[in-house]
Amino acid sequence: MEALADGPQVQVKFVTQQRQYAIPETPIQTPARLGRYGLSQIINLILQNEGERQRPFDFLIDGEFLRISLAEYLEEKNMSTENMLTIEYVESMLPPTPLSSYEHDDWVSAVQAHHPGGFLTGSYDNHVRLWNKQAECTQILTGHSGAIKAVQWLTSDGDRGTLLSGGLDRSMLAWEYNHANNSHSILYECRGHTGAVESITLNANGDRFASGSADSMIKIWTTTVPTASDHIEDAKETRKKRKTAKDERILKAPILTLAAHTGSVSAVVFNPSSADTLYSGGWDHSVRVWDIENHVNVVTKNCEKVVHALDYSQHSGLLASGHADTAIRLWDPRSEDSSVVKQTLSGHQNWVTSVSWSPSSAFMLASGSYDGLIKVWDIRSKGALYSLTHGKGSKKVFSIDWSNDILLSGGEDNQMKIHRVQDTTGREE
């Protein structure tokens, strides 16, 4: 501690929510020249952590990460060393670890992880692929006549399950698979969109799903497997498609159409705690909140640029949106103010095409971009914690998904990549 006692001092009270690292909350005279590294040394000395037991820590003042020295912070805030600072500390998040990479025949445009069912990928080769937890491709589903843009698990018990896929052929297919006998089949085909299906999301009850399309419409569907085809308005086109199909597909119609967007709907996501609350974002520069039960667009958030991606955090209650101006914007959907952005995250150099909140943290977020990077953020920090290169030569990232401790990504390099991410539960306030 003597080596740390040089120069001007400031009185600091260290606090933490992580009980395993708690120290007495007695104010300590601390050198003002210290930053994150020096403050970590102090905490480890007090905890008597030596050698491999030493832990790196991050430090927050008033809910924001400290990335400069205490002296620089005091100067920035027009404070003096006479002020006492209360500093919260949390164990630093370790960098994500690359696990594996899997080649496809074309761009990987959609990925989704699921426990215990493994992984789903959709590709521009028109195929959907199922992967087990050992990242072995177990089945290839063939049925679309265009590139896949969206995939969504419905049910899974490991060996058996159901899922959805949608894409440029303007349709969605519901699939049933069985790993035990290596079989799969199409349960039904969803018809109703006149443009590409860009996004699919399942509600909390598992009885409804929503689709967002390039035709500017959002459609709501049931997950009930029909025994006969519904009446479809584009019957002439449908009959032609069915005649050319190898099998007679059962056709399903939507139960509801939501029309308010004036451009392509690029992302839809249900609130995981409310089966009738849906969020959407699109090319009309808007993020919208929908009450499905009453068929109402209850809140509209207007921003300056096209919305490419959207995700909702049940831990923070915030929406994250990815945009064409390279920014990520955070919104509080409970606020009725149409233009107030809660926070903006900057760091990407091209369109932000996918965002995914941590499943265990109110603060951790991942993003993928056309700049070829995946960034991991703690929204209490002004910059990204980590930047991961998806492929060689800055190949575009199209889709990411964060599930448990796995971060999946797919992109222009024809690869599905898997990173292991440290459990961030312990960093919570």
Coordinates of C-alpha atoms in Angstrom, one line a residue:
M1 CA 0.0 0.0 0.0
E2 CA 3.0 2.4 0.6
A3 CA 3.8 2.5 -3.1
L4 CA 0.2 3.7 -3.8
A5 CA 0.4 6.6 -1.3
D6 CA 2.2 9.1 -3.5
G7 CA 0.7 12.5 -4.6
P8 CA -2.7 14.1 -3.9
Q9 CA -5.2 12.0 -2.1
V10 CA -9.0 11.7 -2.4
Q11 CA -11.3 10.1 0.1
V12 CA -13.0 7.1 -1.4
K13 CA -15.7 4.7 -0.1
F14 CA -15.7 1.4 -2.0
V15 CA -19.0 -0.5 -2.2
T16 CA -20.1 -3.7 -4.1
Q17 CA -23.1 -5.9 -4.6
Q18 CA -20.9 -8.9 -5.1
R19 CA -20.7 -10.3 -1.5
Q20 CA -17.7 -12.6 -2.2
Y21 CA -15.6 -9.4 -2.9
A22 CA -17.1 -7.2 -0.2
I23 CA -14.7 -5.1 2.0
P24 CA -15.5 -2.7 4.9
E25 CA -17.2 0.4 3.6
T26 CA -14.9 2.7 5.5
P27 CA -13.6 5.7 3.6
I28 CA -10.0 5.3 2.4
Q29 CA -7.5 8.0 1.4
T30 CA -6.7 7.0 -2.2
P31 CA -4.1 8.5 -4.6
A32 CA -6.0 10.7 -7.1
R33 CA -3.6 9.6 -9.9
L34 CA -5.0 6.1 -9.8
G35 CA -7.3 4.7 -12.5
R36 CA -8.9 1.3 -12.9
Y37 CA -5.7 -0.8 -12.7
G38 CA -4.5 0.9 -9.5
L39 CA -7.9 0.8 -7.9
S40 CA -8.0 -3.0 -8.6
Q41 CA -4.7 -3.3 -6.8
I42 CA -6.2 -1.7 -3.7
I43 CA -9.2 -4.0 -3.7
N44 CA -7.0 -7.1 -4.2
L45 CA -4.7 -6.0 -1.4
I46 CA -7.5 -5.5 1.0
L47 CA -9.0 -8.9 0.1
Q48 CA -5.5 -10.4 0.4
N49 CA -5.8 -11.8 -3.1
E50 CA -2.3 -12.8 -4.3
G51 CA -1.0 -14.4 -7.4
E52 CA -3.7 -16.3 -9.3
R53 CA -6.3 -15.3 -6.8
Q54 CA -6.1 -11.6 -8.0
R55 CA -9.1 -10.4 -9.9
P56 CA -9.5 -7.5 -12.3
F57 CA -12.3 -5.1 -11.3
D58 CA -14.3 -2.4 -13.0
F59 CA -15.4 0.8 -11.1
L60 CA -18.5 2.8 -11.4
I61 CA -19.3 6.3 -10.1
D62 CA -22.9 7.4 -10.3
G63 CA -23.7 4.3 -12.5
E64 CA -21.1 5.0 -15.1
F65 CA -17.8 3.2 -15.6
L66 CA -14.6 5.0 -14.7
R67 CA -12.2 4.9 -17.7
I68 CA -9.9 7.7 -16.6
S69 CA -8.0 8.5 -13.4
L70 CA -9.7 9.8 -10.3
A71 CA -7.9 13.2 -10.7
E72 CA -9.2 13.5 -14.3
Y73 CA -12.7 12.5 -13.2
L74 CA -12.7 15.2 -10.5
E75 CA -11.5 17.8 -13.0
E76 CA -14.1 16.7 -15.5
K77 CA -16.9 17.1 -12.9
N78 CA -15.5 20.3 -11.5
M79 CA -14.9 18.7 -8.1
S80 CA -11.9 18.9 -5.8
T81 CA -10.0 16.3 -3.7
E82 CA -12.0 17.5 -0.7
N83 CA -15.1 15.6 -2.1
M84 CA -15.6 12.1 -1.0
L85 CA -16.3 9.6 -3.8
T86 CA -18.5 6.5 -3.5
I87 CA -17.2 4.0 -6.0
E88 CA -18.9 0.7 -6.8
Y89 CA -16.7 -2.1 -8.0
V90 CA -17.6 -5.3 -10.0
E91 CA -15.5 -8.1 -11.3
S92 CA -14.4 -7.4 -14.8
M93 CA -15.9 -9.4 -17.6
L94 CA -13.4 -11.7 -19.3
P95 CA -13.1 -11.6 -23.2
P96 CA -15.5 -13.9 -25.1
T97 CA -13.7 -17.1 -26.1
P98 CA -14.0 -18.3 -29.8
L99 CA -15.1 -22.0 -29.7
S100 CA -15.7 -23.0 -33.3
S101 CA -16.7 -22.0 -36.8
Y102 CA -18.9 -23.9 -39.3
E103 CA -19.0 -23.5 -43.1
H104 CA -22.2 -23.1 -45.1
D105 CA -22.7 -23.1 -48.8
D106 CA -23.7 -19.4 -48.9
W107 CA -24.3 -16.4 -46.6
V108 CA -25.5 -17.2 -43.1
S109 CA -28.3 -14.7 -42.7
A110 CA -30.2 -16.0 -39.6
V111 CA -29.0 -17.7 -36.4
Q112 CA -30.8 -18.7 -33.2
A113 CA -29.6 -20.7 -30.1
H114 CA -31.8 -22.7 -27.9
H115 CA -31.5 -24.8 -24.8
P116 CA -31.7 -27.8 -25.0
G117 CA -32.3 -28.0 -28.8
G118 CA -28.9 -26.8 -30.1
F119 CA -28.7 -24.1 -32.8
L120 CA -30.7 -23.0 -35.9
T121 CA -29.2 -21.3 -39.0
G122 CA -30.8 -20.0 -42.1
S123 CA -28.7 -19.4 -45.3
Y124 CA -28.9 -17.8 -48.7
D125 CA -28.6 -21.3 -50.1
N126 CA -32.4 -21.6 -49.3
H127 CA -31.7 -24.2 -46.5
V128 CA -32.3 -24.3 -42.8
R129 CA -29.8 -26.3 -40.7
L130 CA -30.2 -27.8 -37.3
W131 CA -27.1 -28.2 -35.1
N132 CA -26.8 -30.1 -31.9
K133 CA -25.0 -28.9 -28.7
Q134 CA -21.8 -30.4 -30.1
A135 CA -22.2 -28.1 -33.1
E136 CA -22.7 -31.0 -35.5
C137 CA -25.2 -30.4 -38.3
T138 CA -27.9 -32.9 -37.7
Q139 CA -30.4 -32.0 -40.4
I140 CA -30.8 -29.8 -43.5
L141 CA -34.3 -28.7 -44.2
T142 CA -35.2 -28.0 -47.8
G143 CA -38.4 -26.4 -48.8
H144 CA -37.9 -22.7 -49.5
S145 CA -37.5 -21.3 -53.0
G146 CA -35.5 -18.2 -51.8
A147 CA -32.9 -17.2 -49.3
I148 CA -33.7 -17.6 -45.6
K149 CA -34.0 -14.4 -43.6
A150 CA -35.4 -15.5 -40.2
V151 CA -35.6 -18.7 -38.1
Q152 CA -37.5 -19.3 -34.8
W153 CA -37.7 -22.2 -32.5
L154 CA -41.2 -23.2 -31.5
T155 CA -40.8 -26.3 -29.3
S156 CA -37.9 -28.6 -28.5
D157 CA -37.2 -31.4 -26.1
G158 CA -33.8 -32.3 -27.5
D159 CA -34.6 -35.1 -30.0
R160 CA -37.9 -33.8 -31.3
G161 CA -39.2 -30.3 -31.9
T162 CA -40.8 -27.7 -34.2
L163 CA -39.5 -24.5 -35.7
L164 CA -40.3 -21.7 -38.2
S165 CA -38.4 -20.3 -41.1
G166 CA -39.1 -17.4 -43.4
G167 CA -37.4 -15.6 -46.3
L168 CA -37.3 -14.0 -49.7
D169 CA -40.0 -16.3 -51.1
R170 CA -42.5 -14.4 -49.0
S171 CA -43.6 -17.5 -47.1
M172 CA -43.0 -19.1 -43.7
L173 CA -42.7 -22.8 -43.2
A174 CA -43.4 -24.6 -40.0
W175 CA -41.2 -27.7 -39.6
E176 CA -41.3 -30.8 -37.4
Y177 CA -38.1 -32.7 -36.8
N178 CA -37.0 -35.9 -35.1
H179 CA -33.3 -36.6 -34.5
A180 CA -33.9 -40.1 -33.3
N181 CA -34.9 -41.3 -36.8
N182 CA -33.3 -38.4 -38.7
S183 CA -36.6 -37.2 -40.2
H184 CA -38.3 -33.9 -40.8
S185 CA -41.4 -32.7 -42.5
I186 CA -43.3 -29.5 -43.3
L187 CA -46.3 -29.0 -40.9
Y188 CA -47.8 -26.1 -42.8
E189 CA -46.9 -23.0 -44.9
C190 CA -47.9 -19.5 -43.8
R191 CA -49.1 -17.3 -46.7
G192 CA -50.2 -13.7 -46.6
H193 CA -47.1 -11.5 -47.1
T194 CA -46.4 -9.9 -50.4
G195 CA -42.8 -9.2 -49.6
A196 CA -39.8 -11.0 -48.0
V197 CA -40.3 -12.2 -44.5
E198 CA -37.6 -10.3 -42.5
S199 CA -38.2 -11.4 -38.9
I200 CA -40.2 -13.9 -36.8
T201 CA -40.9 -13.9 -33.1
L202 CA -42.8 -16.2 -30.7
N203 CA -44.8 -14.9 -27.8
A204 CA -44.4 -15.8 -24.2
N205 CA -47.3 -18.3 -24.2
G206 CA -46.0 -20.1 -27.3
D207 CA -49.5 -19.9 -29.0
R208 CA -48.9 -16.9 -31.3
F209 CA -46.0 -15.7 -33.5
A210 CA -45.5 -12.5 -35.4
S211 CA -43.8 -11.9 -38.7
G212 CA -42.4 -8.6 -40.1
S213 CA -42.1 -8.2 -43.8
A214 CA -40.7 -6.0 -46.6
D215 CA -44.3 -5.4 -47.5
S216 CA -44.5 -3.0 -44.5
M217 CA -47.0 -5.4 -42.7
I218 CA -46.8 -7.3 -39.4
K219 CA -48.9 -10.4 -39.3
I220 CA -50.0 -12.5 -36.3
W221 CA -50.4 -16.3 -36.6
T222 CA -51.4 -19.1 -34.3
T223 CA -49.1 -22.1 -33.7
T224 CA -52.0 -24.5 -34.0
V225 CA -51.3 -27.1 -36.7
P226 CA -54.2 -27.0 -39.1
T227 CA -55.8 -30.2 -40.5
A228 CA -56.9 -28.5 -43.7
S229 CA -55.8 -25.4 -45.6
D230 CA -57.2 -22.0 -44.7
H231 CA -58.6 -19.7 -47.4
I232 CA -55.8 -17.7 -48.9
E233 CA -56.5 -14.5 -50.8
D234 CA -53.7 -15.0 -53.3
A235 CA -55.3 -18.3 -54.2
K236 CA -54.2 -18.3 -57.9
E237 CA -50.5 -18.0 -57.0
T238 CA -50.9 -20.4 -54.2
R239 CA -52.5 -23.1 -56.4
K240 CA -49.6 -22.7 -58.9
K241 CA -47.0 -23.1 -56.1
R242 CA -48.8 -26.1 -54.7
K243 CA -48.9 -27.8 -58.1
T244 CA -45.2 -27.4 -58.5
A245 CA -44.5 -28.6 -55.0
K246 CA -43.5 -32.2 -54.4
D247 CA -46.0 -32.5 -51.5
E248 CA -49.4 -31.0 -50.8
R249 CA -48.7 -28.4 -48.2
I250 CA -51.4 -27.3 -45.7
L251 CA -51.7 -23.5 -46.0
K252 CA -52.2 -21.2 -43.0
A253 CA -53.6 -17.7 -43.0
P254 CA -52.8 -15.0 -40.5
I255 CA -55.4 -14.1 -37.8
L256 CA -54.4 -10.5 -37.7
T257 CA -52.6 -7.9 -39.8
L258 CA -51.0 -4.8 -38.2
A259 CA -50.6 -1.9 -40.6
A260 CA -48.8 1.3 -39.5
H261 CA -45.3 1.1 -40.8
T262 CA -44.7 2.9 -44.1
G263 CA -41.6 0.9 -45.1
S264 CA -40.1 -2.6 -44.7
V265 CA -40.5 -4.1 -41.2
S266 CA -37.0 -5.3 -40.5
A267 CA -37.5 -6.6 -36.9
V268 CA -40.3 -7.8 -34.6
V269 CA -39.9 -9.0 -31.0
F270 CA -42.4 -10.0 -28.4
N271 CA -42.1 -9.0 -24.7
P272 CA -41.1 -12.2 -22.9
S273 CA -43.2 -11.2 -19.9
S274 CA -46.3 -10.1 -21.8
A275 CA -47.8 -12.3 -24.5
D276 CA -49.8 -9.4 -26.1
T277 CA -47.0 -6.8 -26.2
L278 CA -45.0 -6.7 -29.5
Y279 CA -42.2 -4.3 -30.6
S280 CA -41.3 -3.6 -34.2
G281 CA -38.8 -1.5 -36.1
G282 CA -38.5 -0.6 -39.7
W283 CA -37.3 1.4 -42.7
D284 CA -39.7 4.2 -41.9
H285 CA -37.3 5.3 -39.1
S286 CA -39.7 4.2 -36.3
V287 CA -39.8 1.8 -33.4
R288 CA -43.4 0.8 -32.4
V289 CA -45.1 -0.8 -29.5
W290 CA -48.2 -2.9 -30.2
D291 CA -51.1 -4.1 -28.0
I292 CA -52.0 -7.3 -29.9
E293 CA -55.1 -8.1 -27.9
N294 CA -56.6 -4.7 -28.9
H295 CA -54.9 -4.5 -32.3
V296 CA -53.5 -1.1 -31.4
N297 CA -50.2 0.7 -32.1
V298 CA -49.9 2.2 -28.6
V299 CA -46.5 4.0 -28.8
T300 CA -44.3 5.1 -31.7
K301 CA -40.7 6.2 -31.3
N302 CA -39.3 8.2 -34.2
C303 CA -35.6 8.3 -34.9
E304 CA -33.3 9.7 -37.7
K305 CA -32.3 6.5 -39.5
V306 CA -33.5 3.2 -40.7
V307 CA -34.0 0.5 -38.0
H308 CA -32.3 -2.7 -39.0
A309 CA -32.4 -4.6 -35.7
L310 CA -34.4 -4.7 -32.4
D311 CA -34.3 -6.6 -29.1
Y312 CA -36.0 -6.3 -25.7
S313 CA -34.4 -6.9 -22.3
Q314 CA -36.7 -8.3 -19.7
H315 CA -34.1 -7.4 -17.1
S316 CA -33.8 -3.6 -17.8
G317 CA -37.1 -3.1 -19.7
L318 CA -35.3 -1.4 -22.5
L319 CA -35.4 -1.8 -26.2
A320 CA -32.1 -1.8 -28.2
S321 CA -32.3 -0.9 -31.9
G322 CA -29.5 -1.1 -34.5
H323 CA -29.4 1.6 -37.3
A324 CA -28.1 2.5 -40.7
D325 CA -26.1 5.4 -39.2
T326 CA -23.9 2.9 -37.3
A327 CA -25.5 3.7 -33.9
I328 CA -27.3 1.6 -31.4
R329 CA -30.1 3.4 -29.6
L330 CA -31.7 2.4 -26.3
W331 CA -35.4 3.2 -25.7
D332 CA -37.8 2.9 -22.8
P333 CA -41.0 1.6 -24.4
R334 CA -43.0 2.6 -21.3
S335 CA -42.3 6.3 -22.1
E336 CA -44.8 7.9 -24.4
D337 CA -42.4 10.6 -25.5
S338 CA -42.0 9.8 -29.2
S339 CA -38.4 11.0 -29.8
V340 CA -36.5 10.7 -26.5
V341 CA -33.6 8.2 -26.8
K342 CA -32.5 7.0 -23.4
Q343 CA -28.9 6.3 -24.6
T344 CA -26.9 6.0 -27.8
L345 CA -23.9 3.6 -28.2
S346 CA -21.4 4.4 -30.9
G347 CA -18.4 2.4 -32.1
H348 CA -19.5 0.5 -35.3
Q349 CA -18.3 1.8 -38.7
N350 CA -21.2 0.5 -40.8
W351 CA -24.9 -0.6 -40.5
V352 CA -25.8 -2.3 -37.2
T353 CA -27.8 -5.3 -38.5
S354 CA -28.4 -7.3 -35.3
V355 CA -28.6 -6.7 -31.5
S356 CA -29.1 -9.2 -28.7
W357 CA -29.3 -8.6 -25.0
S358 CA -27.6 -10.8 -22.5
P359 CA -30.1 -13.3 -21.1
S360 CA -28.8 -12.8 -17.5
S361 CA -27.9 -9.1 -17.3
A362 CA -29.7 -5.7 -17.5
F363 CA -26.6 -4.0 -18.8
M364 CA -24.9 -6.4 -21.3
L365 CA -25.6 -6.2 -25.0
A366 CA -24.1 -7.7 -28.1
S367 CA -24.3 -6.2 -31.6
G368 CA -23.3 -7.2 -35.2
S369 CA -22.6 -5.0 -38.1
Y370 CA -21.7 -4.7 -41.7
D371 CA -18.3 -3.6 -40.5
G372 CA -17.5 -7.3 -39.8
L373 CA -17.4 -6.8 -36.1
I374 CA -19.4 -8.2 -33.1
K375 CA -19.2 -5.9 -30.2
V376 CA -20.0 -6.7 -26.6
W377 CA -21.3 -3.7 -24.5
D378 CA -22.0 -2.9 -20.9
I379 CA -24.4 0.1 -21.3
R380 CA -22.8 1.7 -18.3
S381 CA -19.6 2.2 -20.3
K382 CA -19.2 4.8 -23.1
G383 CA -17.5 2.3 -25.4
A384 CA -17.7 -1.4 -26.2
L385 CA -16.0 -3.7 -23.8
Y386 CA -14.9 -6.1 -26.6
S387 CA -14.8 -6.2 -30.4
L388 CA -14.7 -9.6 -32.0
T389 CA -13.8 -10.1 -35.7
H390 CA -16.4 -12.4 -37.3
G391 CA -14.6 -13.2 -40.5
K392 CA -11.6 -12.4 -42.7
G393 CA -11.6 -9.1 -44.7
S394 CA -14.3 -7.4 -42.7
K395 CA -17.1 -9.6 -44.0
K396 CA -20.6 -8.4 -43.0
V397 CA -22.3 -9.8 -39.9
F398 CA -26.0 -10.5 -40.6
S399 CA -27.3 -12.1 -37.4
I400 CA -26.3 -12.7 -33.8
D401 CA -28.0 -14.4 -30.8
W402 CA -26.9 -14.5 -27.2
S403 CA -28.3 -17.5 -25.3
N404 CA -27.0 -18.6 -21.9
D405 CA -23.2 -18.4 -22.2
I406 CA -23.2 -18.8 -26.0
L407 CA -23.0 -16.0 -28.6
L408 CA -23.8 -17.2 -32.1
S409 CA -23.1 -15.2 -35.3
G410 CA -23.7 -15.6 -39.0
G411 CA -22.4 -13.6 -41.9
E412 CA -21.2 -12.9 -45.4
D413 CA -18.2 -15.3 -45.0
N414 CA -20.6 -18.3 -45.1
Q415 CA -19.8 -19.1 -41.4
M416 CA -21.7 -19.7 -38.3
K417 CA -19.4 -18.8 -35.4
I418 CA -19.7 -19.7 -31.7
H419 CA -18.2 -17.7 -28.9
R420 CA -18.4 -18.6 -25.2
V421 CA -19.3 -15.5 -23.0
Q422 CA -18.7 -15.2 -19.3
D423 CA -21.8 -15.4 -17.1
T424 CA -22.5 -11.8 -16.3
T425 CA -25.0 -12.3 -13.5
G426 CA -22.5 -11.3 -10.9
R427 CA -22.0 -7.8 -12.4
E428 CA -25.6 -6.8 -11.6
E429 CA -26.4 -4.0 -9.3

